[in-house]
Amino acid sequence: MRRSLAGVALAVTSMVALSFLIPLGALVMSLVKEQSVTAAEQRAAALAPVLTLTTDPSALRESAAGLDESEHLVVHLPDAQTLGDTQAPAKLLERAQQGRESISQKTPGGWICLQPVVLPGDRVAVIENFVPDEELTRGVRASWAVMLLLAVGLVGGSVLVADRLGAKVVRSSKKLAQASRTLGQGNLDTRVEPMGPKELRDAGVAFNAMAHRMTELLAIERELVADLSHRLRTPLTALHLASERMAGTPESARVEAAVHALETELQAIIAAARTPLAVGPMGHGMRSAEPSTPRPAAGAEPAAGCRSEAAEVVRRRTAFWAVLAEQQDRPCALEITQEPTAVSLSDDDIAAVVDALIGNVFSHTPAGTAFGVRVVRTAQAVELIVEDSGPGIPEPDRALSRGSSTGSSGLGLDIARRAAAVTGGSMRIGHGPRGGAHITVVFALAPSQSAGRGPRGSRRRTGWWPPRKR
């Protein structure tokens, strides 16, 4: 914008300057020429009284030298005698003598002035005054140079003023744009200092009001989430009491473990919702062991310092789902690479992806359907593969859109897709060798891991749940 404003100022001021410079330059040249010709005519007229009094050559030369030091004043006497070096053409001189008319016109090399003087006896003498071209343009170049310097100063001054004004506008615009990006990355404390033109100041005030209102709405929403989560404690307590009454039965241990895990997750949701507003790489609250620990902001790039071992998180969450798989007689296979699998996501984000993908298997396939979970390390990424032997996903492209799939909100797959995108990865949906859905979530390795060696290809098989019946 600064360049545009400076360019406009340069163009406009240059046009104005040229519109004045060209006529002024021509006027200066005309004035200088007119003054030189007038001075020559006056010198010739001043010598005429002397010529009427005497025709003595010595007296005339002395008078001419006193009037014109450059010796351009020449007297043509009636007896064809010429006093001085004449520059007048013979035709002009004859015209002036016979026609007895004053002549002033341009000749090669300068300007000639011829003044006839009638002497006693009806004789005619002619006074000639020649003005060379140097005198006709004397001082013109200096005047043009002064005017050009003034024009350059005017143009430079206008460009400088426009640049300063544009700098204020650009500074205000950049600060407003930077504040918008920072707010979009999750820093809800971002505010701008209104500055610049009135329109930009109004925009800054509106931005601050919007950010303040956004913070209020998010706080209200988080409180609502915490309150709704807290209301789930009542049925959870009932489940806990029911599990205690089942003490001694084979199912009591599994039910108690599931209730305890659910209670832990519910408490984590309430704690995250009640913490100060800040969001993680996937856009939800981050959990921290220390309440005062600053949490990263959401954005297109992973949060600095956010790092987890994807394989370990997948192993823990698959073990959690294996309990329910055993109850439904679902064979569950787990294969995990032995390579490092550090990615720029928190444990909660990876756990949310695993829960969403395995949860879809339980929600959309009948009991007894086998599924498998694999973690594969490639040269630049970690691949999480969840496949099952169910009916599969009929429309893979539509499955990633929330609410577009029949009988599904599409939220689970969207969570997985956004988590992969945060690390710079991707997500693929297809049909696997088991005959059902085959979902691959690709997480880019954390920066310190990307430059390492490629995978060795070794995997660690952790078994099947439940054990095969003999």
Short mmCIF file of C-alpha atoms in Angstrom, two decimals:
data_model
loop_
_atom_site.label_atom_id
_atom_site.label_comp_id
_atom_site.label_asym_id
_atom_site.label_seq_id
_atom_site.Cartn_x
_atom_site.Cartn_y
_atom_site.Cartn_z
CA MET A 1 0.00 0.00 0.00
CA ARG A 2 2.85 2.37 0.79
CA ARG A 3 4.28 1.85 -2.70
CA SER A 4 0.87 2.40 -4.26
CA LEU A 5 0.29 5.65 -2.38
CA ALA A 6 3.81 6.86 -3.15
CA GLY A 7 3.34 5.94 -6.83
CA VAL A 8 0.07 7.85 -7.00
CA ALA A 9 1.65 10.89 -5.35
CA LEU A 10 4.61 10.67 -7.74
CA ALA A 11 2.40 10.43 -10.81
CA VAL A 12 0.02 13.23 -9.80
CA THR A 13 2.72 15.62 -8.65
CA SER A 14 4.83 14.93 -11.74
CA MET A 15 1.90 15.70 -14.02
CA VAL A 16 1.19 18.94 -12.15
CA ALA A 17 4.86 19.92 -12.22
CA LEU A 18 5.17 19.23 -15.94
CA SER A 19 1.99 21.17 -16.67
CA PHE A 20 3.65 24.20 -15.06
CA LEU A 21 7.26 23.63 -16.06
CA ILE A 22 6.72 23.44 -19.84
CA PRO A 23 4.78 26.73 -20.16
CA LEU A 24 7.06 28.47 -17.66
CA GLY A 25 10.15 27.32 -19.55
CA ALA A 26 8.76 28.63 -22.81
CA LEU A 27 7.74 31.89 -21.13
CA VAL A 28 11.22 32.42 -19.67
CA MET A 29 12.86 31.89 -23.05
CA SER A 30 10.41 34.30 -24.70
CA LEU A 31 10.99 36.97 -22.03
CA VAL A 32 14.77 36.73 -22.28
CA LYS A 33 14.63 37.00 -26.06
CA GLU A 34 12.23 39.93 -25.92
CA GLN A 35 14.41 41.76 -23.41
CA SER A 36 17.53 41.26 -25.55
CA VAL A 37 15.81 42.50 -28.72
CA THR A 38 14.30 45.49 -26.91
CA ALA A 39 17.69 46.42 -25.48
CA ALA A 40 19.22 46.24 -28.99
CA GLU A 41 16.51 48.46 -30.42
CA GLN A 42 16.96 50.97 -27.63
CA ARG A 43 20.73 51.16 -28.26
CA ALA A 44 20.13 51.76 -31.95
CA ALA A 45 17.55 54.45 -31.16
CA ALA A 46 19.96 56.09 -28.70
CA LEU A 47 22.63 56.43 -31.43
CA ALA A 48 20.25 58.09 -33.90
CA PRO A 49 20.42 61.63 -32.33
CA VAL A 50 24.19 61.50 -32.48
CA LEU A 51 24.06 60.56 -36.16
CA THR A 52 21.82 63.57 -36.95
CA LEU A 53 24.38 65.91 -35.37
CA THR A 54 27.56 64.54 -36.94
CA THR A 55 28.72 61.95 -39.40
CA ASP A 56 32.34 62.03 -38.20
CA PRO A 57 33.46 58.37 -38.07
CA SER A 58 35.60 58.81 -34.95
CA ALA A 59 32.76 60.49 -33.04
CA LEU A 60 30.32 57.85 -34.16
CA ARG A 61 32.65 55.00 -33.14
CA GLU A 62 33.13 56.56 -29.72
CA SER A 63 29.38 56.97 -29.23
CA ALA A 64 28.70 53.39 -30.41
CA ALA A 65 31.35 52.00 -28.06
CA GLY A 66 29.73 53.85 -25.17
CA LEU A 67 26.34 52.37 -25.99
CA ASP A 68 27.44 48.81 -26.78
CA GLU A 69 30.66 47.41 -25.36
CA SER A 70 30.31 44.22 -27.40
CA GLU A 71 30.87 46.25 -30.58
CA HIS A 72 27.74 44.90 -32.25
CA LEU A 73 26.52 48.44 -32.94
CA VAL A 74 27.36 49.28 -36.60
CA VAL A 75 26.66 52.49 -38.59
CA HIS A 76 26.10 52.41 -42.34
CA LEU A 77 26.72 55.99 -43.70
CA PRO A 78 25.13 57.31 -46.89
CA ASP A 79 28.43 57.29 -48.74
CA ALA A 80 28.54 53.46 -48.39
CA GLN A 81 31.02 53.69 -45.57
CA THR A 82 30.44 51.16 -42.76
CA LEU A 83 31.65 51.73 -39.23
CA GLY A 84 32.09 48.28 -37.65
CA ASP A 85 31.68 44.62 -38.56
CA THR A 86 28.28 44.26 -40.19
CA GLN A 87 26.13 41.11 -39.85
CA ALA A 88 23.18 42.40 -41.84
CA PRO A 89 22.34 40.78 -45.16
CA ALA A 90 22.65 43.13 -48.16
CA LYS A 91 18.98 42.78 -49.05
CA LEU A 92 17.82 43.79 -45.57
CA LEU A 93 20.24 46.72 -45.52
CA GLU A 94 19.05 47.92 -48.92
CA ARG A 95 15.44 47.55 -47.84
CA ALA A 96 16.03 49.63 -44.73
CA GLN A 97 17.82 52.40 -46.70
CA GLN A 98 15.42 52.65 -49.58
CA GLY A 99 12.21 51.93 -47.75
CA ARG A 100 13.28 53.90 -44.67
CA GLU A 101 11.65 51.31 -42.38
CA SER A 102 12.87 49.80 -39.13
CA ILE A 103 13.60 46.07 -39.42
CA SER A 104 13.91 43.62 -36.54
CA GLN A 105 14.05 39.92 -37.43
CA LYS A 106 15.85 36.64 -37.01
CA THR A 107 18.93 36.01 -39.04
CA PRO A 108 21.40 33.15 -39.07
CA GLY A 109 23.39 33.26 -35.85
CA GLY A 110 21.21 35.77 -34.02
CA TRP A 111 18.81 38.67 -34.26
CA ILE A 112 19.33 41.80 -36.42
CA CYS A 113 17.91 45.27 -35.75
CA LEU A 114 18.14 47.95 -38.46
CA GLN A 115 17.17 51.56 -37.65
CA PRO A 116 17.22 54.08 -40.60
CA VAL A 117 18.11 57.72 -39.85
CA VAL A 118 17.29 60.53 -42.32
CA LEU A 119 20.17 63.02 -42.56
CA PRO A 120 20.17 66.50 -44.05
CA GLY A 121 20.05 66.47 -47.80
CA ASP A 122 17.56 63.59 -47.76
CA ARG A 123 20.31 61.15 -47.20
CA VAL A 124 19.68 57.95 -45.21
CA ALA A 125 22.05 56.30 -42.78
CA VAL A 126 21.27 52.93 -41.12
CA ILE A 127 22.17 51.92 -37.58
CA GLU A 128 22.63 48.17 -37.22
CA ASN A 129 22.62 46.27 -33.91
CA PHE A 130 23.20 42.52 -33.99
CA VAL A 131 22.23 40.28 -31.04
CA PRO A 132 23.91 36.83 -31.17
CA ASP A 133 22.04 33.67 -30.14
CA GLU A 134 24.08 33.48 -26.92
CA GLU A 135 22.58 36.73 -25.72
CA LEU A 136 19.07 35.71 -26.80
CA THR A 137 19.24 32.67 -24.45
CA ARG A 138 21.44 34.10 -21.71
CA GLY A 139 20.19 32.94 -18.29
CA VAL A 140 17.52 30.62 -19.72
CA ARG A 141 19.29 27.39 -18.72
CA ALA A 142 19.92 28.68 -15.21
CA SER A 143 16.25 29.55 -14.86
CA TRP A 144 15.26 26.13 -16.18
CA ALA A 145 17.61 24.44 -13.71
CA VAL A 146 16.12 26.36 -10.80
CA MET A 147 12.58 25.48 -11.86
CA LEU A 148 13.57 21.83 -12.33
CA LEU A 149 15.10 21.69 -8.86
CA LEU A 150 11.96 23.21 -7.40
CA ALA A 151 9.83 20.66 -9.26
CA VAL A 152 12.00 17.78 -8.06
CA GLY A 153 11.76 19.08 -4.51
CA LEU A 154 8.00 19.38 -4.82
CA VAL A 155 7.65 15.85 -6.20
CA GLY A 156 10.01 14.41 -3.61
CA GLY A 157 8.22 16.21 -0.80
CA SER A 158 4.81 14.98 -1.92
CA VAL A 159 6.09 11.40 -2.24
CA LEU A 160 7.64 11.61 1.23
CA VAL A 161 4.42 12.93 2.75
CA ALA A 162 2.37 10.25 0.97
CA ASP A 163 4.81 7.59 2.17
CA ARG A 164 4.53 8.79 5.76
CA LEU A 165 0.76 8.81 5.56
CA GLY A 166 0.79 5.40 3.90
CA ALA A 167 3.15 4.09 6.59
CA LYS A 168 0.59 4.94 9.27
CA VAL A 169 -2.14 3.19 7.34
CA VAL A 170 0.03 0.16 6.60
CA ARG A 171 1.20 -0.06 10.21
CA SER A 172 -2.37 -0.04 11.44
CA SER A 173 -3.44 -2.60 8.85
CA LYS A 174 -0.52 -4.92 9.65
CA LYS A 175 -1.22 -4.78 13.38
CA LEU A 176 -4.88 -5.52 12.78
CA ALA A 177 -4.02 -8.42 10.45
CA GLN A 178 -1.46 -9.81 12.90
CA ALA A 179 -3.96 -9.58 15.75
CA SER A 180 -6.53 -11.42 13.62
CA ARG A 181 -4.05 -14.22 12.88
CA THR A 182 -3.07 -14.47 16.54
CA LEU A 183 -6.71 -14.59 17.59
CA GLY A 184 -7.36 -17.24 14.97
CA GLN A 185 -4.51 -19.30 16.42
CA GLY A 186 -6.25 -19.35 19.80
CA ASN A 187 -4.71 -16.47 21.73
CA LEU A 188 -7.95 -15.05 23.10
CA ASP A 189 -6.18 -12.26 24.99
CA THR A 190 -5.17 -10.59 21.71
CA ARG A 191 -6.23 -6.96 21.40
CA VAL A 192 -5.17 -4.09 19.16
CA GLU A 193 -4.54 -0.44 19.88
CA PRO A 194 -6.79 1.55 17.52
CA MET A 195 -4.61 3.84 15.42
CA GLY A 196 -4.36 5.32 11.95
CA PRO A 197 -7.23 6.82 9.94
CA LYS A 198 -10.73 6.94 11.39
CA GLU A 199 -11.88 3.89 9.43
CA LEU A 200 -8.99 1.76 10.73
CA ARG A 201 -9.53 3.02 14.27
CA ASP A 202 -13.16 1.98 14.00
CA ALA A 203 -12.05 -1.42 12.69
CA GLY A 204 -9.68 -1.80 15.67
CA VAL A 205 -12.43 -0.95 18.14
CA ALA A 206 -14.76 -3.42 16.43
CA PHE A 207 -12.04 -6.10 16.53
CA ASN A 208 -11.52 -5.64 20.27
CA ALA A 209 -15.28 -5.82 20.87
CA MET A 210 -15.49 -8.99 18.78
CA ALA A 211 -12.57 -10.63 20.62
CA HIS A 212 -14.09 -9.71 23.99
CA ARG A 213 -17.48 -11.10 23.00
CA MET A 214 -15.86 -14.25 21.61
CA THR A 215 -14.08 -14.81 24.91
CA GLU A 216 -17.32 -14.40 26.79
CA LEU A 217 -19.18 -16.84 24.54
CA LEU A 218 -16.41 -19.43 24.78
CA ALA A 219 -16.37 -19.10 28.56
CA ILE A 220 -20.14 -19.62 28.66
CA GLU A 221 -19.85 -22.62 26.37
CA ARG A 222 -17.09 -24.18 28.44
CA GLU A 223 -19.10 -23.71 31.62
CA LEU A 224 -22.04 -25.38 29.92
CA VAL A 225 -19.83 -28.31 28.89
CA ALA A 226 -18.56 -28.62 32.45
CA ASP A 227 -22.09 -28.49 33.86
CA LEU A 228 -23.38 -31.09 31.41
CA SER A 229 -20.41 -33.33 32.11
CA HIS A 230 -21.00 -32.95 35.83
CA ARG A 231 -24.60 -34.10 35.41
CA LEU A 232 -23.27 -37.42 34.10
CA ARG A 233 -21.83 -38.14 37.53
CA THR A 234 -25.25 -39.21 38.81
CA PRO A 235 -25.75 -42.16 36.44
CA LEU A 236 -22.04 -42.91 36.78
CA THR A 237 -22.46 -43.21 40.54
CA ALA A 238 -25.39 -45.56 39.99
CA LEU A 239 -23.19 -47.73 37.78
CA HIS A 240 -20.50 -47.70 40.42
CA LEU A 241 -22.99 -48.89 43.06
CA ALA A 242 -24.29 -51.56 40.71
CA SER A 243 -20.78 -52.84 40.16
CA GLU A 244 -20.28 -53.07 43.91
CA ARG A 245 -23.43 -55.17 44.20
CA MET A 246 -22.00 -57.44 41.54
CA ALA A 247 -18.89 -58.06 43.63
CA GLY A 248 -17.76 -61.64 43.39
CA THR A 249 -19.12 -62.24 39.91
CA PRO A 250 -16.83 -62.68 36.86
CA GLU A 251 -18.12 -59.50 35.29
CA SER A 252 -17.64 -57.25 38.32
CA ALA A 253 -13.93 -56.58 37.72
CA ARG A 254 -14.46 -55.55 34.09
CA VAL A 255 -17.45 -53.39 34.92
CA GLU A 256 -15.56 -51.69 37.73
CA ALA A 257 -12.58 -51.05 35.45
CA ALA A 258 -14.83 -49.57 32.75
CA VAL A 259 -16.63 -47.38 35.30
CA HIS A 260 -13.31 -46.18 36.71
CA ALA A 261 -11.98 -45.34 33.23
CA LEU A 262 -15.20 -43.49 32.38
CA GLU A 263 -15.02 -41.54 35.61
CA THR A 264 -11.40 -40.59 34.90
CA GLU A 265 -12.29 -39.33 31.43
CA LEU A 266 -15.29 -37.43 32.76
CA GLN A 267 -13.17 -35.74 35.44
CA ALA A 268 -10.61 -34.78 32.81
CA ILE A 269 -13.33 -33.20 30.66
CA ILE A 270 -14.64 -31.18 33.60
CA ALA A 271 -11.12 -30.07 34.58
CA ALA A 272 -10.30 -29.04 31.00
CA ALA A 273 -13.56 -27.11 30.67
CA ARG A 274 -13.01 -25.24 33.92
CA THR A 275 -9.42 -24.21 33.18
CA PRO A 276 -8.70 -20.74 31.68
CA LEU A 277 -9.54 -20.36 28.04
CA ALA A 278 -6.77 -21.75 25.85
CA VAL A 279 -6.87 -24.31 23.13
CA GLY A 280 -4.58 -26.98 21.86
CA PRO A 281 -3.55 -27.97 18.34
CA MET A 282 -6.89 -29.66 17.61
CA GLY A 283 -8.93 -26.79 18.99
CA HIS A 284 -9.92 -28.19 22.40
CA GLY A 285 -8.65 -27.57 25.90
CA MET A 286 -5.30 -29.05 26.87
CA ARG A 287 -4.84 -30.94 30.09
CA SER A 288 -1.89 -30.19 32.26
CA ALA A 289 -0.58 -31.53 35.52
CA GLU A 290 0.14 -27.99 36.65
CA PRO A 291 -2.79 -25.55 36.47
CA SER A 292 -0.43 -22.67 35.77
CA THR A 293 1.29 -24.40 32.85
CA PRO A 294 0.68 -22.37 29.70
CA ARG A 295 -1.08 -24.26 26.95
CA PRO A 296 -0.48 -23.89 23.24
CA ALA A 297 -2.82 -22.10 20.93
CA ALA A 298 -4.71 -23.65 18.09
CA GLY A 299 -3.46 -23.08 14.57
CA ALA A 300 -2.30 -24.65 11.40
CA GLU A 301 1.01 -25.62 13.01
CA PRO A 302 1.42 -27.97 15.99
CA ALA A 303 1.88 -26.30 19.35
CA ALA A 304 5.50 -25.83 20.38
CA GLY A 305 6.61 -28.46 22.89
CA CYS A 306 3.56 -30.70 22.24
CA ARG A 307 4.98 -34.19 21.66
CA SER A 308 3.84 -37.75 22.30
CA GLU A 309 4.73 -41.32 21.44
CA ALA A 310 1.86 -42.39 19.24
CA ALA A 311 2.56 -46.11 19.58
CA GLU A 312 2.35 -46.06 23.38
CA VAL A 313 -0.92 -44.13 23.38
CA VAL A 314 -2.42 -46.49 20.79
CA ARG A 315 -1.38 -49.48 22.90
CA ARG A 316 -3.04 -48.10 26.03
CA ARG A 317 -6.28 -47.13 24.30
CA THR A 318 -6.53 -50.42 22.42
CA ALA A 319 -6.12 -52.27 25.72
CA PHE A 320 -9.01 -50.22 27.11
CA TRP A 321 -11.28 -51.12 24.16
CA ALA A 322 -10.15 -54.76 24.34
CA VAL A 323 -12.25 -55.23 27.48
CA LEU A 324 -15.44 -54.33 25.60
CA ALA A 325 -14.27 -56.35 22.59
CA GLU A 326 -13.97 -59.43 24.77
CA GLN A 327 -17.50 -58.96 26.06
CA GLN A 328 -18.81 -58.82 22.47
CA ASP A 329 -16.60 -61.69 21.26
CA ARG A 330 -14.74 -59.39 18.87
CA PRO A 331 -11.25 -60.64 17.93
CA CYS A 332 -8.92 -57.64 18.24
CA ALA A 333 -5.41 -57.67 16.76
CA LEU A 334 -2.74 -55.12 17.63
CA GLU A 335 0.54 -54.60 15.79
CA ILE A 336 2.91 -51.82 16.87
CA THR A 337 6.23 -50.86 15.37
CA GLN A 338 9.33 -50.80 17.54
CA GLU A 339 10.56 -47.61 15.87
CA PRO A 340 10.18 -44.22 17.67
CA THR A 341 6.81 -42.70 16.82
CA ALA A 342 7.02 -39.17 18.24
CA VAL A 343 4.43 -36.82 16.74
CA SER A 344 3.52 -33.22 17.51
CA LEU A 345 0.26 -33.99 19.29
CA SER A 346 -0.70 -34.46 22.92
CA ASP A 347 -1.63 -37.84 24.39
CA ASP A 348 -5.23 -36.65 24.61
CA ASP A 349 -5.35 -35.79 20.90
CA ILE A 350 -4.00 -39.19 19.85
CA ALA A 351 -6.30 -40.96 22.30
CA ALA A 352 -9.25 -39.07 20.84
CA VAL A 353 -8.32 -40.34 17.36
CA VAL A 354 -7.98 -43.96 18.52
CA ASP A 355 -11.25 -43.80 20.48
CA ALA A 356 -13.07 -42.28 17.51
CA LEU A 357 -11.87 -44.92 15.03
CA ILE A 358 -12.36 -47.95 17.29
CA GLY A 359 -15.63 -46.53 18.57
CA ASN A 360 -16.89 -46.45 14.97
CA VAL A 361 -16.11 -50.16 14.68
CA PHE A 362 -18.25 -50.93 17.73
CA SER A 363 -21.03 -48.56 16.59
CA HIS A 364 -21.35 -49.65 12.96
CA THR A 365 -20.47 -53.36 12.94
CA PRO A 366 -22.34 -56.22 14.62
CA ALA A 367 -20.99 -57.99 17.71
CA GLY A 368 -18.38 -60.60 16.88
CA THR A 369 -16.85 -58.57 14.04
CA ALA A 370 -13.06 -58.78 14.18
CA PHE A 371 -10.93 -55.67 13.87
CA GLY A 372 -7.25 -54.80 13.94
CA VAL A 373 -5.10 -51.85 14.91
CA ARG A 374 -1.64 -51.26 13.48
CA VAL A 375 1.00 -48.57 13.99
CA VAL A 376 3.56 -48.37 11.16
CA ARG A 377 6.61 -46.09 11.02
CA THR A 378 7.66 -44.77 7.61
CA ALA A 379 10.57 -42.47 6.72
CA GLN A 380 8.68 -39.26 7.47
CA ALA A 381 5.45 -40.28 9.18
CA VAL A 382 3.61 -42.58 11.55
CA GLU A 383 0.60 -44.44 10.15
CA LEU A 384 -2.29 -45.55 12.35
CA ILE A 385 -4.37 -48.20 10.56
CA VAL A 386 -7.72 -49.42 11.87
CA GLU A 387 -9.50 -52.10 9.83
CA ASP A 388 -12.39 -54.45 10.43
CA SER A 389 -14.25 -57.30 8.76
CA GLY A 390 -17.60 -55.53 8.77
CA PRO A 391 -19.66 -54.16 5.88
CA GLY A 392 -17.25 -51.29 5.24
CA ILE A 393 -17.99 -47.65 4.41
CA PRO A 394 -20.13 -47.33 1.25
CA GLU A 395 -19.27 -43.67 0.51
CA PRO A 396 -15.73 -42.90 1.75
CA ASP A 397 -15.71 -39.35 0.36
CA ARG A 398 -18.90 -38.34 2.18
CA ALA A 399 -17.86 -40.08 5.39
CA LEU A 400 -15.48 -37.22 6.28
CA SER A 401 -18.29 -34.63 6.28
CA ARG A 402 -20.13 -34.15 9.52
CA GLY A 403 -23.76 -35.26 9.35
CA SER A 404 -23.58 -36.39 5.72
CA SER A 405 -23.42 -40.13 6.37
CA THR A 406 -26.60 -42.06 7.08
CA GLY A 407 -26.80 -43.09 10.73
CA SER A 408 -23.58 -41.26 11.65
CA SER A 409 -22.63 -37.71 12.62
CA GLY A 410 -19.24 -37.99 10.93
CA LEU A 411 -17.65 -36.42 14.01
CA GLY A 412 -15.25 -39.29 14.77
CA LEU A 413 -13.68 -39.35 11.32
CA ASP A 414 -13.50 -35.55 11.30
CA ILE A 415 -11.59 -35.61 14.59
CA ALA A 416 -9.08 -38.03 13.08
CA ARG A 417 -8.76 -35.98 9.89
CA ARG A 418 -8.14 -32.73 11.77
CA ALA A 419 -5.54 -34.35 14.03
CA ALA A 420 -3.64 -35.62 10.99
CA ALA A 421 -3.87 -32.23 9.28
CA VAL A 422 -2.42 -30.48 12.35
CA THR A 423 0.81 -32.46 12.00
CA GLY A 424 0.89 -32.04 8.22
CA GLY A 425 -0.44 -35.54 7.55
CA SER A 426 -3.55 -36.92 5.88
CA MET A 427 -6.29 -39.53 6.13
CA ARG A 428 -7.42 -42.25 3.72
CA ILE A 429 -10.54 -44.42 3.73
CA GLY A 430 -10.87 -47.59 1.70
CA HIS A 431 -11.57 -51.33 1.80
CA GLY A 432 -9.04 -53.55 3.55
CA PRO A 433 -8.04 -57.20 3.26
CA ARG A 434 -10.50 -58.12 6.03
CA GLY A 435 -13.33 -57.08 3.72
CA GLY A 436 -14.51 -54.11 5.73
CA ALA A 437 -13.40 -50.55 6.33
CA HIS A 438 -9.69 -49.74 6.13
CA ILE A 439 -8.83 -46.32 7.62
CA THR A 440 -5.29 -44.97 7.54
CA VAL A 441 -4.39 -41.86 9.53
CA VAL A 442 -0.95 -40.46 8.68
CA PHE A 443 0.80 -38.31 11.31
CA ALA A 444 3.96 -36.47 10.27
CA LEU A 445 6.88 -37.16 12.57
CA ALA A 446 7.96 -34.52 15.05
CA PRO A 447 10.78 -32.31 13.64
CA SER A 448 13.57 -33.96 15.62
CA GLN A 449 12.48 -37.38 14.37
CA SER A 450 11.96 -36.56 10.70
CA ALA A 451 15.68 -36.31 9.99
CA GLY A 452 16.40 -39.74 11.50
CA ARG A 453 16.78 -43.13 9.86
CA GLY A 454 13.95 -44.76 8.03
CA PRO A 455 11.98 -47.57 9.66
CA ARG A 456 13.58 -50.93 10.18
CA GLY A 457 10.28 -52.59 9.41
CA SER A 458 10.13 -54.55 12.67
CA ARG A 459 6.80 -54.78 14.48
CA ARG A 460 5.80 -56.09 17.87
CA ARG A 461 2.69 -58.22 17.92
CA THR A 462 0.87 -57.86 21.21
CA GLY A 463 -1.71 -60.56 20.67
CA TRP A 464 -5.43 -61.05 20.19
CA TRP A 465 -8.36 -60.22 22.44
CA PRO A 466 -10.18 -62.38 23.35
CA PRO A 467 -7.90 -65.49 23.11
CA ARG A 468 -8.90 -67.89 20.40
CA LYS A 469 -11.22 -70.63 21.62
CA ARG A 470 -9.92 -74.13 21.26
#
